[in-house]
Amino acid sequence: MKYTGQCDPPLGPVNDPVKIGNVLRPVVDVDAAMRFSIETFGLAMKLIDGDRYAALDAGDTTLALAGPTEDVTGCMPAASFKVPDVNSALGALVQGGGAIVREPEQGAHEVRAVARDPWGNTVVIYGPR
């Protein structure tokens, strides 16, 4: 494969490909957003952590609703990549032209960091504590 255009990502070796763990959607009211998603789209509840966070089953991925105290992206929706080692993933991201927005920090359920890819898109990188 070769680079084919401005919107294509840089190609390079992938040692351990990861999947999107969830799509993070910051919301003002977790309960209202959760009810909307369940009633409108028929999503099933996976987890709820009070007014902080809710995870809904959206097929092959999870819709993660983050309340104001869990909004790590500054109200930006983001793909969240679950990786075995957050620091290594951030190193690869920076080497590929991305930038770290928030250094790794202990969340309620994992270690997470916020970054931007080379095109300015917000991504969350998270993994085990």
Phi, psi and omega in degrees: 000155177222164179296127186241002179169171184300325185272354179281143177287158175294139180268145179187178182292141176244113182284305181227090181299145179244168177248162173290122179282324177196166170252116184274128178232104176295138180221155178282324184229102183300315182299314180294318180294322178295311179300317178301312183294323179289311184288323184276316186251354179073022180290150180259145179289133173253318186201144172223136179236071179059223179267012182270319193198144171219141177244128181240142180282115179242046180084241182279359178222177180244135170270116182256116179263116183252120176287175183306323180285342179252004181284098181266353185256001182070045177071017179260126172297149184206144168286139179245122182258122177272122184233158178287333183218106184299315182297319178295318179296320177295321177301316178294321179297313180295317179299329179277001177107002178276181181219146177275129178263315177227125179298160178305138178216155177285120173265183180294333186234351185193177169269137180216155176219158178242137183217174173233139175284176183300345182258007176089005178282135179283135174226150173250132176249123181220159181193185183296154179294000000 
